[in-house]
PDB file of C-alpha atoms and ligand atoms in Angstrom:
ATOM      1  CA  MET A   1     -34.976  19.094 -22.550  1.00 77.00           C
ATOM      2  CA  ALA A   2     -34.786  15.426 -23.517  1.00 85.00           C
ATOM      3  CA  GLU A   3     -33.921  14.053 -20.057  1.00 95.00           C
ATOM      4  CA  CYS A   4     -36.087  16.303 -17.883  1.00 98.00           C
ATOM      5  CA  ILE A   5     -38.623  14.184 -15.993  1.00 98.00           C
ATOM      6  CA  PHE A   6     -41.381  16.817 -16.089  1.00 98.00           C
ATOM      7  CA  CYS A   7     -40.819  17.399 -19.829  1.00 98.00           C
ATOM      8  CA  LYS A   8     -41.224  13.631 -20.268  1.00 98.00           C
ATOM      9  CA  ILE A   9     -44.452  13.683 -18.258  1.00 98.00           C
ATOM     10  CA  ALA A  10     -45.685  16.669 -20.305  1.00 98.00           C
ATOM     11  CA  ARG A  11     -44.954  14.711 -23.528  1.00 97.00           C
ATOM     12  CA  GLY A  12     -46.715  11.637 -22.173  1.00 97.00           C
ATOM     13  CA  GLU A  13     -43.503   9.569 -22.182  1.00 97.00           C
ATOM     14  CA  ILE A  14     -43.761   8.901 -18.434  1.00 96.00           C
ATOM     15  CA  PRO A  15     -47.172   8.100 -16.945  1.00 98.00           C
ATOM     16  CA  SER A  16     -48.730  10.458 -14.448  1.00 98.00           C
ATOM     17  CA  LYS A  17     -51.984  10.664 -12.525  1.00 98.00           C
ATOM     18  CA  LYS A  18     -53.253  13.625 -14.470  1.00 98.00           C
ATOM     19  CA  VAL A  19     -55.814  16.125 -13.152  1.00 98.00           C
ATOM     20  CA  PHE A  20     -56.022  18.062 -16.426  1.00 98.00           C
ATOM     21  CA  GLU A  21     -53.888  19.623 -19.119  1.00 98.00           C
ATOM     22  CA  ASN A  22     -54.126  22.217 -21.845  1.00 98.00           C
ATOM     23  CA  ASP A  23     -51.710  23.576 -24.461  1.00 97.00           C
ATOM     24  CA  GLN A  24     -49.566  25.313 -21.886  1.00 98.00           C
ATOM     25  CA  VAL A  25     -49.758  23.415 -18.625  1.00 98.00           C
ATOM     26  CA  ILE A  26     -50.178  19.967 -17.107  1.00 98.00           C
ATOM     27  CA  VAL A  27     -51.419  19.240 -13.573  1.00 98.00           C
ATOM     28  CA  PHE A  28     -50.769  15.833 -12.011  1.00 98.00           C
ATOM     29  CA  HIS A  29     -50.651  14.214  -8.579  1.00 98.00           C
ATOM     30  CA  ASP A  30     -47.303  14.248  -6.766  1.00 99.00           C
ATOM     31  CA  ILE A  31     -45.829  10.753  -6.500  1.00 98.00           C
ATOM     32  CA  LYS A  32     -45.024  11.358  -2.788  1.00 98.00           C
ATOM     33  CA  PRO A  33     -47.986  13.343  -1.471  1.00 98.00           C
ATOM     34  CA  VAL A  34     -47.505  15.254   1.784  1.00 98.00           C
ATOM     35  CA  ALA A  35     -51.224  15.991   2.246  1.00 98.00           C
ATOM     36  CA  PRO A  36     -54.540  14.452   1.113  1.00 98.00           C
ATOM     37  CA  VAL A  37     -54.385  16.755  -1.927  1.00 98.00           C
ATOM     38  CA  HIS A  38     -50.940  17.313  -3.430  1.00 98.00           C
ATOM     39  CA  VAL A  39     -50.623  18.090  -7.107  1.00 99.00           C
ATOM     40  CA  LEU A  40     -47.958  19.688  -9.278  1.00 99.00           C
ATOM     41  CA  ILE A  41     -48.682  22.486 -11.737  1.00 99.00           C
ATOM     42  CA  VAL A  42     -46.105  22.354 -14.509  1.00 98.00           C
ATOM     43  CA  PRO A  43     -45.693  24.492 -17.649  1.00 98.00           C
ATOM     44  CA  LYS A  44     -45.178  22.443 -20.804  1.00 98.00           C
ATOM     45  CA  LYS A  45     -42.311  24.726 -21.805  1.00 98.00           C
ATOM     46  CA  HIS A  46     -39.096  23.807 -20.024  1.00 98.00           C
ATOM     47  CA  VAL A  47     -38.071  26.636 -17.712  1.00 98.00           C
ATOM     48  CA  SER A  48     -35.733  25.542 -14.937  1.00 98.00           C
ATOM     49  CA  ASP A  49     -36.795  27.784 -12.074  1.00 98.00           C
ATOM     50  CA  LEU A  50     -38.273  31.109 -11.029  1.00 98.00           C
ATOM     51  CA  LEU A  51     -35.062  33.006 -11.740  1.00 98.00           C
ATOM     52  CA  SER A  52     -35.023  31.654 -15.304  1.00 98.00           C
ATOM     53  CA  LEU A  53     -38.722  32.438 -15.710  1.00 98.00           C
ATOM     54  CA  GLU A  54     -37.997  36.035 -14.792  1.00 97.00           C
ATOM     55  CA  GLN A  55     -35.515  36.148 -17.713  1.00 97.00           C
ATOM     56  CA  ASP A  56     -37.927  34.522 -20.191  1.00 97.00           C
ATOM     57  CA  ALA A  57     -39.773  36.790 -22.616  1.00 97.00           C
ATOM     58  CA  ASN A  58     -42.905  34.699 -22.014  1.00 97.00           C
ATOM     59  CA  GLY A  59     -42.370  34.669 -18.260  1.00 98.00           C
ATOM     60  CA  PRO A  60     -45.390  36.801 -17.352  1.00 98.00           C
ATOM     61  CA  ALA A  61     -47.723  34.704 -19.504  1.00 98.00           C
ATOM     62  CA  ILE A  62     -46.337  31.441 -18.119  1.00 98.00           C
ATOM     63  CA  ALA A  63     -46.589  32.694 -14.542  1.00 98.00           C
ATOM     64  CA  TRP A  64     -50.212  33.672 -15.029  1.00 98.00           C
ATOM     65  CA  THR A  65     -50.948  30.341 -16.692  1.00 98.00           C
ATOM     66  CA  LEU A  66     -49.599  28.544 -13.629  1.00 98.00           C
ATOM     67  CA  PHE A  67     -51.795  30.547 -11.266  1.00 98.00           C
ATOM     68  CA  GLN A  68     -54.838  30.076 -13.493  1.00 98.00           C
ATOM     69  CA  ALA A  69     -54.195  26.331 -13.598  1.00 98.00           C
ATOM     70  CA  ALA A  70     -53.769  26.256  -9.812  1.00 98.00           C
ATOM     71  CA  ALA A  71     -57.164  27.892  -9.348  1.00 98.00           C
ATOM     72  CA  GLU A  72     -58.747  25.484 -11.838  1.00 98.00           C
ATOM     73  CA  ALA A  73     -57.113  22.502 -10.135  1.00 98.00           C
ATOM     74  CA  ALA A  74     -58.348  23.689  -6.722  1.00 98.00           C
ATOM     75  CA  GLY A  75     -61.910  23.626  -8.050  1.00 98.00           C
ATOM     76  CA  LYS A  76     -61.523  20.237  -9.728  1.00 98.00           C
ATOM     77  CA  LEU A  77     -59.987  18.747  -6.569  1.00 98.00           C
ATOM     78  CA  GLY A  78     -62.619  20.239  -4.271  1.00 98.00           C
ATOM     79  CA  VAL A  79     -60.292  22.361  -2.136  1.00 98.00           C
ATOM     80  CA  ASP A  80     -61.560  25.705  -3.410  1.00 98.00           C
ATOM     81  CA  LYS A  81     -64.025  26.138  -0.548  1.00 98.00           C
ATOM     82  CA  LYS A  82     -61.712  25.421   2.391  1.00 98.00           C
ATOM     83  CA  GLY A  83     -58.442  26.627   0.902  1.00 98.00           C
ATOM     84  CA  PHE A  84     -55.029  25.341   0.016  1.00 98.00           C
ATOM     85  CA  ARG A  85     -51.340  26.292  -0.162  1.00 98.00           C
ATOM     86  CA  LEU A  86     -49.177  26.958  -3.220  1.00 98.00           C
ATOM     87  CA  ILE A  87     -45.431  26.427  -2.947  1.00 98.00           C
ATOM     88  CA  ASN A  88     -42.571  27.027  -5.349  1.00 98.00           C
ATOM     89  CA  ASN A  89     -39.233  25.589  -4.284  1.00 98.00           C
ATOM     90  CA  CYS A  90     -36.322  27.413  -5.927  1.00 98.00           C
ATOM     91  CA  GLY A  91     -32.751  26.205  -5.899  1.00 98.00           C
ATOM     92  CA  GLU A  92     -30.727  24.201  -3.424  1.00 98.00           C
ATOM     93  CA  ASP A  93     -31.727  25.875  -0.173  1.00 98.00           C
ATOM     94  CA  GLY A  94     -35.312  26.058  -1.429  1.00 98.00           C
ATOM     95  CA  GLY A  95     -35.336  22.261  -1.700  1.00 98.00           C
ATOM     96  CA  GLN A  96     -35.927  22.116  -5.457  1.00 98.00           C
ATOM     97  CA  THR A  97     -35.289  18.567  -6.675  1.00 98.00           C
ATOM     98  CA  VAL A  98     -36.719  18.759 -10.209  1.00 98.00           C
ATOM     99  CA  ASP A  99     -35.195  21.537 -12.299  1.00 98.00           C
ATOM    100  CA  HIS A 100     -38.360  22.355 -14.229  1.00 98.00           C
ATOM    101  CA  ILE A 101     -40.403  25.093 -12.592  1.00 98.00           C
ATOM    102  CA  HIS A 102     -43.582  23.967 -10.877  1.00 98.00           C
ATOM    103  CA  LEU A 103     -46.054  24.891  -8.183  1.00 98.00           C
ATOM    104  CA  HIS A 104     -47.108  22.461  -5.483  1.00 98.00           C
ATOM    105  CA  LEU A 105     -50.807  22.741  -4.606  1.00 98.00           C
ATOM    106  CA  ILE A 106     -51.387  21.223  -1.179  1.00 98.00           C
ATOM    107  CA  GLY A 107     -54.583  20.929   0.797  1.00 98.00           C
ATOM    108  CA  GLY A 108     -57.380  18.667   1.924  1.00 98.00           C
ATOM    109  CA  LYS A 109     -56.609  19.220   5.615  1.00 98.00           C
ATOM    110  CA  PRO A 110     -55.810  22.218   7.845  1.00 98.00           C
ATOM    111  CA  LEU A 111     -52.179  23.093   7.118  1.00 97.00           C
ATOM    112  CA  GLY A 112     -51.599  25.473   9.991  1.00 96.00           C
ATOM    113  CA  GLU A 113     -50.030  28.881   9.901  1.00 96.00           C
ATOM    114  CA  GLY A 114     -46.362  27.884   9.882  1.00 94.00           C
ATOM    115  CA  LEU A 115     -44.425  27.698   6.663  1.00 91.00           C
ATOM    116  CA  ILE A 116     -41.755  25.242   7.767  1.00 87.00           C
TER     117      ILE A 116
HETATM  118  P1  AMP B   1     -39.432  19.942  -5.785  1.00 77.24           P
HETATM  119  O1  AMP B   1     -38.694  19.261  -4.675  1.00 77.24           O
HETATM  120  O2  AMP B   1     -40.104  21.226  -5.405  1.00 77.24           O
HETATM  121  O3  AMP B   1     -38.538  20.110  -7.004  1.00 77.24           O
HETATM  122  O4  AMP B   1     -40.619  18.995  -6.172  1.00 77.24           O
HETATM  123  C1  AMP B   1     -40.495  17.899  -7.002  1.00 77.24           C
HETATM  124  C2  AMP B   1     -41.652  17.001  -6.709  1.00 77.24           C
HETATM  125  O5  AMP B   1     -41.815  16.122  -7.793  1.00 77.24           O
HETATM  126  C3  AMP B   1     -41.506  16.134  -5.452  1.00 77.24           C
HETATM  127  O6  AMP B   1     -42.561  16.431  -4.538  1.00 77.24           O
HETATM  128  C4  AMP B   1     -41.596  14.705  -5.993  1.00 77.24           C
HETATM  129  O7  AMP B   1     -42.301  13.825  -5.140  1.00 77.24           O
HETATM  130  C5  AMP B   1     -42.316  14.911  -7.311  1.00 77.24           C
HETATM  131  N1  AMP B   1     -42.068  13.917  -8.344  1.00 77.24           N
HETATM  132  C6  AMP B   1     -40.869  13.440  -8.755  1.00 77.24           C
HETATM  133  N2  AMP B   1     -41.032  12.553  -9.750  1.00 77.24           N
HETATM  134  C7  AMP B   1     -42.373  12.467  -9.973  1.00 77.24           C
HETATM  135  C8  AMP B   1     -43.178  11.706 -10.871  1.00 77.24           C
HETATM  136  N3  AMP B   1     -42.654  10.859 -11.767  1.00 77.24           N
HETATM  137  N4  AMP B   1     -44.529  11.860 -10.807  1.00 77.24           N
HETATM  138  C9  AMP B   1     -45.077  12.697  -9.906  1.00 77.24           C
HETATM  139  N5  AMP B   1     -44.368  13.453  -9.042  1.00 77.24           N
HETATM  140  C10 AMP B   1     -43.024  13.336  -9.069  1.00 77.24           C
HETATM  141 ZN1   ZN B   2     -38.402  20.121 -18.328  1.00 77.24          ZN
END
């Protein structure tokens, strides 16, 4: 996906404040953080959203890679002891603004029990 902003970040064509990356995933700080810790966990393969991932032959592997990377990022960012929240926005009502699947990892302060 030539014009996808997260594909460009994954290819290094747009700078990002990277936490880490491997062959399959890149983790970088959100440009508009909503909490002291707010990073995005993004597969390097372009998959638009959760519904597309479910149709992808590699969907299970990619999904697990995202969760593994989230756990690794939590440790690197020091929120593994006190906890954090993972969010996936899907589609219009879900508030998805970048059509390349990603998890938000948010933490660094008590987030409360409410979801919205
Ligand atoms: P979503 O609304 O779930 O699709 O999340 C997209 C997120 O990407 C938002 O929280 C944006 O602040 C973030 N974002 C957009 N462009 C960039 C960028 N160039 N670098 C880092 N984060 C970005
Ligand atoms: Zn993409």
